[in-house]
Amino acid sequence: MEIKLAENYGFCFGVKRAIEIAEESKNAYTYGPLIHNREEINRLQENFNVTTAHEIDELENTDRVIIRTHGIVKDELKKLNESGKEIINATCPFVTKPQEIVEQMSKEGYKVVIFGDEKHPEVKGVKSYAVNDPVVVMGIEDLEGHHLGVKVAVVSQTTRKVKEFMKIVNHLIENVKEVRVFNTICNATFENQEAADKLSKEADVMIVIGGKNSSNTKQLFSIVERNCKDSYHIEVPEELQPEWFEGKKLCGVTAGASTPDWIIQNVIEKIRKFSV
Ligand code: SF4
């Protein structure tokens, strides 16, 4: 039996990159959790002595600081850069991009509109790069009462849906003379879904790895189940049953966005044992 991984699965590019950076930066502190995955953060602590600091003051006793995947606010980055510590920036390039756009556009006199959740660390970081007062909105209704002027630049939080972003963009175009639109949405989650859909059309057994409560893993499972009736959602290799693979030719494997690579590898190894 052939075992084939989806073209995109598990951690997104930005998270994989941040983990690699952390693994190469032994004994460092990260400012804020590096990524949204506790198991992986614990692994980095145990194997590489990479510790999470939740407040900037907790960084006083370290000389190596890793900046988390979704970035931090500009003033704090400046403060850390001036502190003499070694600063290792693991901010995802897809997050750095809207930070740069917001800085540039606001300097050019554009009113900045950010589509996203004001409380999310990524949005807080992006917002802090504006030299004027940006507006953060979750929908058209949040634009009410704001004086936007004649020049607006609009960006989005990376994880938002394009359709929702378009509603805001359309509204702005109808109401403002000049609108600069920057599509800063990152397609990582959608890429995993597309790849799972494609693979499950050719596989005769599909294994989806990820937390039973993880909504994006459940979503992946519902996609593959439509195409491949022998689909199974597991969290750990121990759940695999040998009879699932009897007489099968192609086993497809995919994983939710918060499933670490080492769990995926352990699952594949176990499947391989069943198929010999
Ligand atoms: S912006 Fe996209 S690729 Fe970067 S960390 Fe976030 S989800 Fe991952």
Short mmCIF file of C-alpha atoms and ligand atoms in Angstrom, two decimals:
data_model
loop_
_atom_site.label_atom_id
_atom_site.label_comp_id
_atom_site.label_asym_id
_atom_site.label_seq_id
_atom_site.Cartn_x
_atom_site.Cartn_y
_atom_site.Cartn_z
CA MET A 1 0.00 0.00 0.00
CA GLU A 2 1.22 3.46 -0.90
CA ILE A 3 1.04 6.18 1.76
CA LYS A 4 0.65 9.68 0.44
CA LEU A 5 0.62 12.96 2.35
CA ALA A 6 -1.57 15.84 1.18
CA GLU A 7 0.33 18.57 -0.67
CA ASN A 8 -0.45 20.92 2.23
CA TYR A 9 -1.15 19.68 5.73
CA GLY A 10 -0.57 20.48 9.39
CA PHE A 11 1.31 23.56 10.45
CA CYS A 12 1.33 26.46 8.03
CA PHE A 13 4.49 27.90 6.52
CA GLY A 14 4.78 30.66 9.15
CA VAL A 15 4.48 28.29 12.10
CA LYS A 16 6.94 25.76 10.65
CA ARG A 17 9.40 28.57 10.05
CA ALA A 18 9.00 29.88 13.62
CA ILE A 19 9.58 26.40 15.06
CA GLU A 20 12.75 25.95 13.02
CA ILE A 21 13.99 29.33 14.23
CA ALA A 22 13.23 28.37 17.84
CA GLU A 23 15.00 25.03 17.49
CA GLU A 24 18.09 26.86 16.28
CA SER A 25 17.90 29.35 19.16
CA LYS A 26 18.50 27.17 22.21
CA ASN A 27 18.05 28.77 25.66
CA ALA A 28 16.11 31.72 24.26
CA TYR A 29 12.86 33.28 25.50
CA THR A 30 9.91 33.95 23.24
CA TYR A 31 7.87 37.05 23.84
CA GLY A 32 4.32 35.68 24.02
CA PRO A 33 3.59 32.08 22.99
CA LEU A 34 5.52 31.40 19.78
CA ILE A 35 2.52 29.64 18.19
CA HIS A 36 -0.95 28.51 19.31
CA ASN A 37 -0.05 24.94 20.21
CA ARG A 38 0.71 23.98 23.79
CA GLU A 39 2.25 20.56 23.05
CA GLU A 40 4.69 22.07 20.64
CA ILE A 41 5.59 24.88 23.03
CA ASN A 42 6.22 22.28 25.76
CA ARG A 43 8.41 20.29 23.36
CA LEU A 44 10.48 23.39 22.57
CA GLN A 45 10.87 24.04 26.30
CA GLU A 46 11.90 20.46 27.09
CA ASN A 47 14.22 19.84 24.14
CA PHE A 48 15.63 23.27 23.37
CA ASN A 49 15.08 25.17 26.62
CA VAL A 50 13.00 27.78 24.78
CA THR A 51 10.85 29.49 27.41
CA THR A 52 7.70 31.57 26.94
CA ALA A 53 7.56 34.98 28.59
CA HIS A 54 4.09 36.49 28.79
CA GLU A 55 5.16 40.00 29.81
CA ILE A 56 8.01 42.09 28.47
CA ASP A 57 9.39 42.50 32.03
CA GLU A 58 9.97 38.75 32.22
CA LEU A 59 12.64 39.16 29.54
CA GLU A 60 14.99 41.09 31.78
CA ASN A 61 17.14 38.09 32.64
CA THR A 62 17.66 36.75 29.15
CA ASP A 63 19.91 37.97 26.36
CA ARG A 64 18.09 36.15 23.52
CA VAL A 65 14.53 36.94 22.56
CA ILE A 66 12.44 35.33 19.82
CA ILE A 67 9.57 37.41 18.46
CA ARG A 68 6.45 35.26 18.06
CA THR A 69 4.86 34.27 14.71
CA HIS A 70 2.08 36.84 14.83
CA GLY A 71 4.32 39.75 15.74
CA ILE A 72 4.34 42.32 18.52
CA VAL A 73 3.66 46.06 18.69
CA LYS A 74 6.19 48.40 17.13
CA ASP A 75 7.23 50.23 20.33
CA GLU A 76 7.94 46.98 22.14
CA LEU A 77 10.04 45.71 19.25
CA LYS A 78 11.96 49.00 19.27
CA LYS A 79 12.48 48.73 23.04
CA LEU A 80 13.77 45.17 22.67
CA ASN A 81 16.05 46.12 19.77
CA GLU A 82 17.54 48.92 21.88
CA SER A 83 17.98 46.67 24.92
CA GLY A 84 21.19 45.13 23.62
CA LYS A 85 19.66 41.66 23.59
CA GLU A 86 19.90 39.39 20.58
CA ILE A 87 16.50 39.69 18.87
CA ILE A 88 15.47 36.80 16.65
CA ASN A 89 12.43 37.78 14.66
CA ALA A 90 10.16 34.82 13.90
CA THR A 91 7.27 37.02 12.75
CA CYS A 92 5.65 35.36 9.74
CA PRO A 93 6.42 37.33 6.53
CA PHE A 94 2.68 37.34 5.82
CA VAL A 95 2.24 39.35 9.02
CA THR A 96 5.23 41.63 8.45
CA LYS A 97 3.67 42.62 5.11
CA PRO A 98 0.54 44.36 6.50
CA GLN A 99 2.73 45.99 9.18
CA GLU A 100 4.86 47.55 6.43
CA ILE A 101 1.84 48.55 4.33
CA VAL A 102 0.13 50.22 7.28
CA GLU A 103 3.27 52.18 8.13
CA GLN A 104 3.86 53.27 4.55
CA MET A 105 0.25 54.18 3.73
CA SER A 106 -0.29 56.11 6.94
CA LYS A 107 2.91 58.07 6.27
CA GLU A 108 1.52 58.93 2.85
CA GLY A 109 -1.58 60.39 4.51
CA TYR A 110 -4.01 57.53 3.97
CA LYS A 111 -6.51 56.73 6.68
CA VAL A 112 -5.86 53.07 7.50
CA VAL A 113 -8.71 50.59 7.88
CA ILE A 114 -7.82 47.17 9.28
CA PHE A 115 -10.30 44.34 8.92
CA GLY A 116 -9.85 42.05 11.93
CA ASP A 117 -10.24 41.44 15.62
CA GLU A 118 -8.91 44.36 17.62
CA LYS A 119 -8.02 42.07 20.54
CA HIS A 120 -5.92 39.66 18.46
CA PRO A 121 -2.13 40.06 18.96
CA GLU A 122 -1.55 40.16 15.21
CA VAL A 123 -3.99 43.05 14.73
CA LYS A 124 -2.59 44.92 17.73
CA GLY A 125 0.84 44.63 16.14
CA VAL A 126 -0.28 45.71 12.65
CA LYS A 127 -2.25 48.64 14.08
CA SER A 128 0.77 49.91 16.00
CA TYR A 129 2.64 50.59 12.75
CA ALA A 130 0.25 53.37 11.68
CA VAL A 131 1.54 56.90 12.25
CA ASN A 132 -2.03 58.21 12.36
CA ASP A 133 -5.13 56.76 14.01
CA PRO A 134 -6.26 53.57 12.23
CA VAL A 135 -9.77 52.12 12.35
CA VAL A 136 -10.14 48.41 13.16
CA VAL A 137 -13.41 46.86 11.99
CA MET A 138 -15.07 43.46 11.97
CA GLY A 139 -17.85 44.58 9.63
CA ILE A 140 -19.32 47.56 7.78
CA GLU A 141 -21.30 48.60 10.85
CA ASP A 142 -18.05 49.30 12.71
CA LEU A 143 -17.16 51.99 10.15
CA GLU A 144 -20.12 54.10 11.22
CA GLY A 145 -19.22 57.33 12.95
CA HIS A 146 -15.63 57.33 11.67
CA HIS A 147 -14.43 60.21 9.56
CA LEU A 148 -12.47 58.46 6.82
CA GLY A 149 -11.57 61.46 4.65
CA VAL A 150 -10.82 61.10 0.93
CA LYS A 151 -7.90 58.63 1.00
CA VAL A 152 -8.22 55.21 2.60
CA ALA A 153 -5.88 52.19 2.64
CA VAL A 154 -7.37 48.89 3.73
CA VAL A 155 -5.66 45.67 4.90
CA SER A 156 -6.93 42.49 6.51
CA GLN A 157 -5.91 40.25 9.40
CA THR A 158 -4.25 37.23 7.76
CA THR A 159 -6.84 34.63 8.83
CA ARG A 160 -9.99 36.41 7.65
CA LYS A 161 -12.26 35.29 4.79
CA VAL A 162 -11.93 37.06 1.44
CA LYS A 163 -15.73 37.36 1.06
CA GLU A 164 -16.02 39.30 4.31
CA PHE A 165 -13.08 41.50 3.37
CA MET A 166 -14.76 42.26 0.03
CA LYS A 167 -17.87 43.57 1.79
CA ILE A 168 -15.77 46.17 3.58
CA VAL A 169 -13.79 47.01 0.45
CA ASN A 170 -17.00 47.48 -1.58
CA HIS A 171 -18.49 49.71 1.07
CA LEU A 172 -15.33 51.84 1.16
CA ILE A 173 -15.25 52.18 -2.62
CA GLU A 174 -18.84 53.41 -2.60
CA ASN A 175 -18.10 56.03 0.04
CA VAL A 176 -14.50 57.18 -0.32
CA LYS A 177 -12.84 58.87 -3.31
CA GLU A 178 -9.56 56.95 -3.25
CA VAL A 179 -9.26 53.45 -1.81
CA ARG A 180 -6.02 51.43 -1.81
CA VAL A 181 -6.80 47.75 -1.24
CA PHE A 182 -4.15 45.31 -0.01
CA ASN A 183 -5.24 41.71 0.16
CA THR A 184 -3.16 40.54 3.12
CA ILE A 185 -5.21 37.40 3.77
CA CYS A 186 -3.12 34.24 4.08
CA ASN A 187 -4.57 31.14 2.49
CA ALA A 188 -2.82 28.55 4.69
CA THR A 189 -6.01 26.99 6.10
CA PHE A 190 -7.77 26.98 2.75
CA GLU A 191 -4.72 25.38 1.11
CA ASN A 192 -4.91 22.47 3.59
CA GLN A 193 -8.59 22.01 2.75
CA GLU A 194 -8.02 22.08 -1.01
CA ALA A 195 -5.16 19.57 -0.75
CA ALA A 196 -7.23 17.22 1.45
CA ASP A 197 -10.11 17.39 -1.01
CA LYS A 198 -7.81 16.53 -3.92
CA LEU A 199 -6.04 13.63 -2.16
CA SER A 200 -9.23 12.06 -0.82
CA LYS A 201 -10.55 11.77 -4.38
CA GLU A 202 -7.77 9.31 -5.27
CA ALA A 203 -7.20 7.54 -1.91
CA ASP A 204 -9.18 4.46 -0.84
CA VAL A 205 -8.48 5.08 2.84
CA MET A 206 -7.93 8.49 4.43
CA ILE A 207 -6.43 9.30 7.82
CA VAL A 208 -7.02 12.77 9.27
CA ILE A 209 -4.81 13.59 12.27
CA GLY A 210 -5.71 16.25 14.78
CA GLY A 211 -7.45 17.12 18.03
CA LYS A 212 -11.03 15.79 18.32
CA ASN A 213 -12.02 19.32 19.37
CA SER A 214 -10.01 21.10 16.70
CA SER A 215 -12.55 22.78 14.44
CA ASN A 216 -10.25 22.96 11.43
CA THR A 217 -9.41 19.21 11.75
CA LYS A 218 -13.13 18.40 11.92
CA GLN A 219 -13.64 20.52 8.84
CA LEU A 220 -10.88 18.59 7.03
CA PHE A 221 -12.52 15.32 8.04
CA SER A 222 -15.92 16.37 6.72
CA ILE A 223 -14.30 17.27 3.38
CA VAL A 224 -12.42 13.97 2.94
CA GLU A 225 -15.35 11.87 4.16
CA ARG A 226 -17.43 13.11 1.23
CA ASN A 227 -14.87 11.75 -1.25
CA CYS A 228 -13.59 8.66 0.56
CA LYS A 229 -16.00 6.53 2.61
CA ASP A 230 -13.16 4.87 4.56
CA SER A 231 -11.98 8.00 6.32
CA TYR A 232 -10.86 8.10 9.95
CA HIS A 233 -10.17 10.99 12.31
CA ILE A 234 -7.51 10.15 14.89
CA GLU A 235 -5.50 12.08 17.45
CA VAL A 236 -2.70 9.61 18.17
CA PRO A 237 -1.16 6.56 16.39
CA GLU A 238 -2.60 4.16 19.01
CA GLU A 239 -6.06 4.67 17.53
CA LEU A 240 -5.09 3.14 14.16
CA GLN A 241 -6.67 -0.27 13.44
CA PRO A 242 -4.93 -2.76 11.09
CA GLU A 243 -8.20 -3.78 9.39
CA TRP A 244 -8.67 -0.21 8.07
CA PHE A 245 -5.83 -0.85 5.63
CA GLU A 246 -6.61 -4.40 4.48
CA GLY A 247 -6.79 -4.63 0.69
CA LYS A 248 -6.18 -0.90 0.27
CA LYS A 249 -3.90 0.52 -2.40
CA LEU A 250 -3.51 4.19 -1.48
CA CYS A 251 -3.68 5.63 2.02
CA GLY A 252 -4.00 9.41 2.10
CA VAL A 253 -2.84 11.33 5.18
CA THR A 254 -3.60 14.87 6.21
CA ALA A 255 -3.52 16.83 9.46
CA GLY A 256 -5.13 19.88 11.05
CA ALA A 257 -3.30 23.20 11.30
CA SER A 258 -2.35 22.60 14.93
CA THR A 259 -0.96 19.06 14.56
CA PRO A 260 2.81 18.90 15.11
CA ASP A 261 4.93 17.12 12.48
CA TRP A 262 6.26 14.55 14.97
CA ILE A 263 2.74 13.23 15.63
CA ILE A 264 2.15 12.98 11.87
CA GLN A 265 5.44 11.07 11.42
CA ASN A 266 4.56 8.65 14.24
CA VAL A 267 1.21 7.95 12.58
CA ILE A 268 2.82 7.32 9.19
CA GLU A 269 5.35 4.94 10.73
CA LYS A 270 2.59 2.94 12.35
CA ILE A 271 0.54 2.79 9.12
CA ARG A 272 3.68 1.59 7.31
CA LYS A 273 3.99 -1.31 9.78
CA PHE A 274 0.43 -2.37 8.94
CA SER A 275 1.07 -2.31 5.21
CA VAL A 276 4.06 -4.70 5.09
S1 SF4 B 1 0.03 34.40 8.39
FE1 SF4 B 1 -0.55 32.45 7.50
S2 SF4 B 1 1.40 31.35 7.16
FE2 SF4 B 1 1.79 33.05 8.55
S3 SF4 B 1 1.60 32.16 10.58
FE3 SF4 B 1 -0.38 33.06 10.11
S4 SF4 B 1 -1.58 31.38 9.19
FE4 SF4 B 1 0.58 30.78 9.18
#
